[in-house]
PDB file of C-alpha atoms in Angstrom:
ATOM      1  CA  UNK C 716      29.391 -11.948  -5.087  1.00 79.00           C
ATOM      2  CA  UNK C 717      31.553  -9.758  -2.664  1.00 85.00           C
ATOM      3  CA  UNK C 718      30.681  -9.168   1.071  1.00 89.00           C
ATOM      4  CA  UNK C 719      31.764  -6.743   3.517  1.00 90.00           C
ATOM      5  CA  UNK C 720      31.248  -6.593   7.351  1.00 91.00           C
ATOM      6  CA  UNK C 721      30.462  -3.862   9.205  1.00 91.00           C
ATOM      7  CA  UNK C 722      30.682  -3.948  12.907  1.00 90.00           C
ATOM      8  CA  UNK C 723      29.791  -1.038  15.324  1.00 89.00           C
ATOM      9  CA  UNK C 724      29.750  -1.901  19.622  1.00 86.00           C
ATOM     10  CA  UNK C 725      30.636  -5.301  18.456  1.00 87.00           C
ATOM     11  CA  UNK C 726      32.946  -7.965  18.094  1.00 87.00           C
ATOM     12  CA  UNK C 727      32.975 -10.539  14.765  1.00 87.00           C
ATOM     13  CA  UNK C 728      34.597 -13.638  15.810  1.00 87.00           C
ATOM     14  CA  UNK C 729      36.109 -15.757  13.128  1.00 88.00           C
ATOM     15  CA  UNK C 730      34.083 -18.942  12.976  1.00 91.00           C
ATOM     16  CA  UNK C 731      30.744 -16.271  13.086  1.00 90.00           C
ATOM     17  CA  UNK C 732      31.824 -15.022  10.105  1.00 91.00           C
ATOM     18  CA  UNK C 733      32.394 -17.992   8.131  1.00 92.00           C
ATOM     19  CA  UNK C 734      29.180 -19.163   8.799  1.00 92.00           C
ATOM     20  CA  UNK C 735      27.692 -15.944   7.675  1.00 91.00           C
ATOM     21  CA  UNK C 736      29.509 -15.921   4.619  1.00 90.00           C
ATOM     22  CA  UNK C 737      28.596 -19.610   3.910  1.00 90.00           C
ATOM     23  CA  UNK C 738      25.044 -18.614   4.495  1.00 90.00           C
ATOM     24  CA  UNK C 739      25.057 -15.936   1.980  1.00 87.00           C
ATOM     25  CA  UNK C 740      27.174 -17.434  -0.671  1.00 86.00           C
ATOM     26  CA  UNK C 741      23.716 -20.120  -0.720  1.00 84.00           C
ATOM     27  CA  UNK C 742      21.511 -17.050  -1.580  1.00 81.00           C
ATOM     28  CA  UNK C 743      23.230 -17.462  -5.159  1.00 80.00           C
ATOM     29  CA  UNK C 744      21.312 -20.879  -5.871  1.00 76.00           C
ATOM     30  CA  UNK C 745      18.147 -18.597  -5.836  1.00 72.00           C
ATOM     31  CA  UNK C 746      19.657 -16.035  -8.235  1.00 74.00           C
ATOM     32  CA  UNK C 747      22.980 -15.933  -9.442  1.00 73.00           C
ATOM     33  CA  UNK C 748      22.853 -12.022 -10.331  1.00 75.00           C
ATOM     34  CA  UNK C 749      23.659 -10.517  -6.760  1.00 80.00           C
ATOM     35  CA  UNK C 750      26.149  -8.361  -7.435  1.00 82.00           C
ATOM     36  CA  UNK C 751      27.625  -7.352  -3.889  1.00 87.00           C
ATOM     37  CA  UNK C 752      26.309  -7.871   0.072  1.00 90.00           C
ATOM     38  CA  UNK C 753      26.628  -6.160   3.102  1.00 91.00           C
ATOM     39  CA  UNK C 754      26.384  -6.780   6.576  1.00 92.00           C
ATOM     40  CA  UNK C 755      26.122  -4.366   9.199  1.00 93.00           C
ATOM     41  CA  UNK C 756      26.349  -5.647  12.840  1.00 93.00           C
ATOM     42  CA  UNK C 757      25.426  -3.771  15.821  1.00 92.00           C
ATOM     43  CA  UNK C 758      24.700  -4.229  19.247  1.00 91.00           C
ATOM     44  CA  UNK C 759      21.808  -1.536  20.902  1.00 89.00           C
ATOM     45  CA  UNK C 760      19.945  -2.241  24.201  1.00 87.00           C
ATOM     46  CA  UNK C 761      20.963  -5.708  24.843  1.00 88.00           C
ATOM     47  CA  UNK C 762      20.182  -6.614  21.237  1.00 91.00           C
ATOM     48  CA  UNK C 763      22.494  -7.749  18.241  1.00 91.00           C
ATOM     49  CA  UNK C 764      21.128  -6.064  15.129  1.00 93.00           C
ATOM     50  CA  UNK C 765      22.203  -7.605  12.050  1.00 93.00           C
ATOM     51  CA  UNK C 766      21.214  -5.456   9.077  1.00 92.00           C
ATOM     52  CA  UNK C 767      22.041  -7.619   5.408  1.00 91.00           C
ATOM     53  CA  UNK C 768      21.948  -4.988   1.854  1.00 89.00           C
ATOM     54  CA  UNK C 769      22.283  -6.736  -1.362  1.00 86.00           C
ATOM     55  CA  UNK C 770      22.911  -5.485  -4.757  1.00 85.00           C
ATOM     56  CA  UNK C 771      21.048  -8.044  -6.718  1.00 79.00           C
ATOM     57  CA  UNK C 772      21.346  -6.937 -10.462  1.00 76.00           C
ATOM     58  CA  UNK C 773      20.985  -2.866  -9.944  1.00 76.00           C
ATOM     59  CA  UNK C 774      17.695  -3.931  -6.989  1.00 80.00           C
ATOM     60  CA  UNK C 775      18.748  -3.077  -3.833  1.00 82.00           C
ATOM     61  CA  UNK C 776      17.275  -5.313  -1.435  1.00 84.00           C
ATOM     62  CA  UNK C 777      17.536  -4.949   2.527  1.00 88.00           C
ATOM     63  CA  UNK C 778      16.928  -7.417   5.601  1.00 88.00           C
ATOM     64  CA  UNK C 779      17.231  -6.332   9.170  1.00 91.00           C
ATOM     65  CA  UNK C 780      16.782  -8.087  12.356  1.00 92.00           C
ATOM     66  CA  UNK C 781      17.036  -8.290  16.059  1.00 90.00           C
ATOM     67  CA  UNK C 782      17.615 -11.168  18.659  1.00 92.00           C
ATOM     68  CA  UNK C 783      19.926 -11.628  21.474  1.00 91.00           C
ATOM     69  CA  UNK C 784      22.133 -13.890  19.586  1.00 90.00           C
ATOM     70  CA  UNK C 785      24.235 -13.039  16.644  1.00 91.00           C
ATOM     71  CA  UNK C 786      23.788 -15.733  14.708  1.00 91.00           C
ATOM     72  CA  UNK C 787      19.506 -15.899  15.143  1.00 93.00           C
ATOM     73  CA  UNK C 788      19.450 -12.282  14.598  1.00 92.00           C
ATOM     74  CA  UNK C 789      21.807 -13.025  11.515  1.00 92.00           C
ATOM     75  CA  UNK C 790      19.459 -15.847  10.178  1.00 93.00           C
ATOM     76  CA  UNK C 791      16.415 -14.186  10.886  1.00 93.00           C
ATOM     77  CA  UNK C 792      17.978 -11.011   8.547  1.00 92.00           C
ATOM     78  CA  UNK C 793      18.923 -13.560   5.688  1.00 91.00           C
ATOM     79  CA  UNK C 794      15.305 -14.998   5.448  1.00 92.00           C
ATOM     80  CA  UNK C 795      14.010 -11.078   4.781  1.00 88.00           C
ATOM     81  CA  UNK C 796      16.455 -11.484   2.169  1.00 87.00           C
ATOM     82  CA  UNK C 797      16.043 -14.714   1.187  1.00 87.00           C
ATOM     83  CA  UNK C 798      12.307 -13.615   0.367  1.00 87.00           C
ATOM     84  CA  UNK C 799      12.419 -10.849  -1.285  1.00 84.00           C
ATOM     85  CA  UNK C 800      15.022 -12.639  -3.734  1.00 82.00           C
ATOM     86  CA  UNK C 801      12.552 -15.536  -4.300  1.00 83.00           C
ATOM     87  CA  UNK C 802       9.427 -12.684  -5.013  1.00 84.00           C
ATOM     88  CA  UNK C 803      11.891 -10.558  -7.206  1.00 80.00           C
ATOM     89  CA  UNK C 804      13.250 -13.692  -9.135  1.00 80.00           C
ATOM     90  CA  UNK C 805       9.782 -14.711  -9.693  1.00 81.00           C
ATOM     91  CA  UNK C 806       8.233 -11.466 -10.684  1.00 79.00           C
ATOM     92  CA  UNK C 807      11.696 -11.106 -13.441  1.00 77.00           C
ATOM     93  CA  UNK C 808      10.184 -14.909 -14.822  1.00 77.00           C
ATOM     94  CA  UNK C 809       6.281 -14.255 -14.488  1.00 75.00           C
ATOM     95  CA  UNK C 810       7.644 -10.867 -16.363  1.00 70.00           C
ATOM     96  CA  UNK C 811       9.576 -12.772 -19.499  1.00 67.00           C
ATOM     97  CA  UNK C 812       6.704 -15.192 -19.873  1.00 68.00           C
ATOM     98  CA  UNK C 813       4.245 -12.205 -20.527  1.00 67.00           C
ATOM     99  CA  UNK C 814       3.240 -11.171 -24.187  1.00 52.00           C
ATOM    100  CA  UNK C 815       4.094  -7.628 -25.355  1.00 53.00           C
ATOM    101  CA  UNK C 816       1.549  -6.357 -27.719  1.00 48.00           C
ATOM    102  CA  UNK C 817       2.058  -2.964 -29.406  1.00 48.00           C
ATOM    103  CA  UNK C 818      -1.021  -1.124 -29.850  1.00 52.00           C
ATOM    104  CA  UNK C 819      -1.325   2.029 -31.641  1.00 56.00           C
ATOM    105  CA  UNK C 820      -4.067   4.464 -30.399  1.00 59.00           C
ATOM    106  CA  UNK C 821      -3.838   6.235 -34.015  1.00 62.00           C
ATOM    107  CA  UNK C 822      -7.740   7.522 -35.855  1.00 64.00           C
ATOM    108  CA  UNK C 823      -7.459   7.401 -39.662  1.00 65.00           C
ATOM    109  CA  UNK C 824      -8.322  11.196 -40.301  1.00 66.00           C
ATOM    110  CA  UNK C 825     -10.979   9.474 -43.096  1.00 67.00           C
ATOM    111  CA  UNK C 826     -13.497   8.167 -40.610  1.00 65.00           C
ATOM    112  CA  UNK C 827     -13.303  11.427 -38.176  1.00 66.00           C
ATOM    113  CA  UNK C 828     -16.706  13.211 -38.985  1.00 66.00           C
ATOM    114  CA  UNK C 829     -16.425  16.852 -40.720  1.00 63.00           C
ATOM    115  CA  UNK C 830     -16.158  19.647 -37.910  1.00 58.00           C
ATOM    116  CA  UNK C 831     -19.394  22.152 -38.638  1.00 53.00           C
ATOM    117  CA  UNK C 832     -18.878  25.814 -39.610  1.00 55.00           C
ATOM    118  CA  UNK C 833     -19.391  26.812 -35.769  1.00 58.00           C
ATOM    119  CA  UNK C 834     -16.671  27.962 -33.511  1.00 64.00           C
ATOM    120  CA  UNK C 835     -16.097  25.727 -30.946  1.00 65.00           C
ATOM    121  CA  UNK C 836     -13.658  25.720 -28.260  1.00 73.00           C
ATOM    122  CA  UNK C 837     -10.369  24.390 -29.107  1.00 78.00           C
ATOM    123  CA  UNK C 838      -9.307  20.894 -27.870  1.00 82.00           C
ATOM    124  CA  UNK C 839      -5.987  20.872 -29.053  1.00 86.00           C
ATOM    125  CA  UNK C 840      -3.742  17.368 -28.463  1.00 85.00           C
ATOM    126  CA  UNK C 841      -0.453  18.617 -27.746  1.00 85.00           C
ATOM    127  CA  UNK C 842       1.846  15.159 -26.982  1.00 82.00           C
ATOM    128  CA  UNK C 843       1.617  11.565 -28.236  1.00 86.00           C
ATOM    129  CA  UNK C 844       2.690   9.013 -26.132  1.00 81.00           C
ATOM    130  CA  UNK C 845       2.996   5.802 -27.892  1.00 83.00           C
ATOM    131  CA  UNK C 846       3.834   2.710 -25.514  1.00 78.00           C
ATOM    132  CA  UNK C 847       3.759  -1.200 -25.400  1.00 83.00           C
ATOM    133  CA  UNK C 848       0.424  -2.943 -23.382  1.00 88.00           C
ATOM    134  CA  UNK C 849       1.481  -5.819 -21.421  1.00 87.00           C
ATOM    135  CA  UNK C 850      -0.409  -8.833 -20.690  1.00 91.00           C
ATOM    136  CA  UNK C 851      -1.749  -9.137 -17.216  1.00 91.00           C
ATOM    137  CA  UNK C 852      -4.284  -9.591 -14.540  1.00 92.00           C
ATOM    138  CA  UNK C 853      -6.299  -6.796 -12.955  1.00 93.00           C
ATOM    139  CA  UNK C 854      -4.567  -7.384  -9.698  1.00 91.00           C
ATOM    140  CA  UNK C 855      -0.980  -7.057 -11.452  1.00 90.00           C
ATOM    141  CA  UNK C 856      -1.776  -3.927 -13.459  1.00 91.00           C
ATOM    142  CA  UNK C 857      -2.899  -2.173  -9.848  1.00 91.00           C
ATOM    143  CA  UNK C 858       0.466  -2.795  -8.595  1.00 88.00           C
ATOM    144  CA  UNK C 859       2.391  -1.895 -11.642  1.00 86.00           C
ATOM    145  CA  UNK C 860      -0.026   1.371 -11.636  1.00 84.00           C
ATOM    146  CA  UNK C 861       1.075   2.058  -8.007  1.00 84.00           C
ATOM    147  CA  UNK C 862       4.956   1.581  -8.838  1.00 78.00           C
ATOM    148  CA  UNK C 863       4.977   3.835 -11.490  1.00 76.00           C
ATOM    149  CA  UNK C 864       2.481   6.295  -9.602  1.00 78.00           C
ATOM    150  CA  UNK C 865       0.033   7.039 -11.658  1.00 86.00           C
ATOM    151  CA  UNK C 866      -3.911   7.497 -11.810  1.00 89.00           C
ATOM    152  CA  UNK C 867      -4.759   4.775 -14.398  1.00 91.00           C
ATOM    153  CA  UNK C 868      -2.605   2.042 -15.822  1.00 92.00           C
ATOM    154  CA  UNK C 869      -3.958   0.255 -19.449  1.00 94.00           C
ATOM    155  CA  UNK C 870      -3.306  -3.517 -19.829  1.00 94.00           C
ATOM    156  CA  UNK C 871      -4.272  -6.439 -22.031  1.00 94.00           C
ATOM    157  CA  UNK C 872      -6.013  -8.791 -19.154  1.00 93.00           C
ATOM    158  CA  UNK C 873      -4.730 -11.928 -19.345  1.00 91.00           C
ATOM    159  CA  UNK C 874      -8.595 -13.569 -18.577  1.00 89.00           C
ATOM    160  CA  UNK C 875     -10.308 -12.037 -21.080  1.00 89.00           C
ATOM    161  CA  UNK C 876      -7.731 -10.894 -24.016  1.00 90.00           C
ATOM    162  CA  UNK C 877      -9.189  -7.581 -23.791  1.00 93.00           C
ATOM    163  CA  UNK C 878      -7.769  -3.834 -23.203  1.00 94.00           C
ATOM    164  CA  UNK C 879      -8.540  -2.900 -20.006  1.00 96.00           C
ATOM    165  CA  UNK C 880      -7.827   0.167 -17.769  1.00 95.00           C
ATOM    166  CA  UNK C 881      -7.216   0.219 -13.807  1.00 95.00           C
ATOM    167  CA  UNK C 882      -8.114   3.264 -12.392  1.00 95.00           C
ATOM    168  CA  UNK C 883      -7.471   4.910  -8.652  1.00 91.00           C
ATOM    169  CA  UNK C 884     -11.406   6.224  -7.355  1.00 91.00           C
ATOM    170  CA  UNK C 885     -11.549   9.538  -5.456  1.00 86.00           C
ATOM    171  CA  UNK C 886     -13.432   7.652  -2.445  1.00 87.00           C
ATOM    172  CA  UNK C 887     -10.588   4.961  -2.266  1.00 88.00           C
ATOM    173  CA  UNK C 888     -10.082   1.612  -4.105  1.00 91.00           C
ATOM    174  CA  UNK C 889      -9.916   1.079  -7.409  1.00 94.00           C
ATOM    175  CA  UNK C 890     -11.875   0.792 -11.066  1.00 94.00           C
ATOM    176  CA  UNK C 891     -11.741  -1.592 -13.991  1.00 94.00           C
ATOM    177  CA  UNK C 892     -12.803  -0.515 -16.954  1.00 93.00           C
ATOM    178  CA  UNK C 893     -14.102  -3.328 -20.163  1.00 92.00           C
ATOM    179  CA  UNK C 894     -15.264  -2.721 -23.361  1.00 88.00           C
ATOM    180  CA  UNK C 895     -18.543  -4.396 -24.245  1.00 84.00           C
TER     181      UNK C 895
END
């Protein structure tokens, strides 16, 4: 991992920065894929702001604090970090552990009843989108809706073994929809 200092209306001293440094180099026991840190160190209104951006594996995660000491301001910035490495790690595991199903949404053209001799308008499908359903919870397959911002997300729920779709409602919250 490399890590640069940045210092604006402040001074680093030496022994502050080797205890930052050995601070961050621990954030590798959590995950061993951060690619590069940076710490920004600044002093506004009385306060030492201490503002820590990693590069963990293409993620860019950020931690900013204040305090009137460097070194609690510091600290205080790496546990924001510390955090979201833990959640992010976990989330990469909980990910890998998950089954990927393919499903295929294809209708045998056999089994679709005969259109009748009457015009009717014309409901024409023009894109296929063929994708993988993960297995999840309700809960998880809201938040994976929201990060890829969409309307409706479908899933496999992990409870029930089911397809499932979460859904956004006009009048706030969300739906689940089950088959009987």
């Amino acid at each position: 991992m490399e890590v640069r200092f940045l210092t604006r209306n402040v001074e680093l001293p030496g022994d502050i920065k080797e205890y930052m440094e050995k601070k961050l180099f621990k954030i590798e026991k959590f995950f061993d894929r951060i690619l590069d840190t940076q710490v920004a160190l600044n002093y506004k209104r009385g306060m030492n702001v201490v503002e820590i951006t990693s590069n963990v594996n293409g993620v860019v995660m950020r931690g900013e604090d204040y305090a009137p000491d460097l070194r609690k301001a510091f600290d205080k910035a790496l546990k924001n970090i510390e955090r979201q490495v833990k959640r992010h790690k976990s989330y990469l595991t909980d990910k890998a552990r998950m089954k990927v199903q393919d499903i295929s949404f294809d209708i045998d053209q056999e089994l679709l009843p005969q259109q009748a001799e009457k015009e009717e308008p014309k409901r024409e499908i023009v894109k296929i989108k063929k994708f993988t359903v993960d297995v999840m919870t309700p809960l998880e397959a809201t938040m994976q809706m929201e990060l890829l911002g969409h309307s409706f997300f479908i899933f496999k729920n992990d409870e029930s073994g089911d397809i499932n779709v979460v859904y956004r409602r006009e009048e706030g919250g969300y739906g689940l929809l089950e088959p009987k």
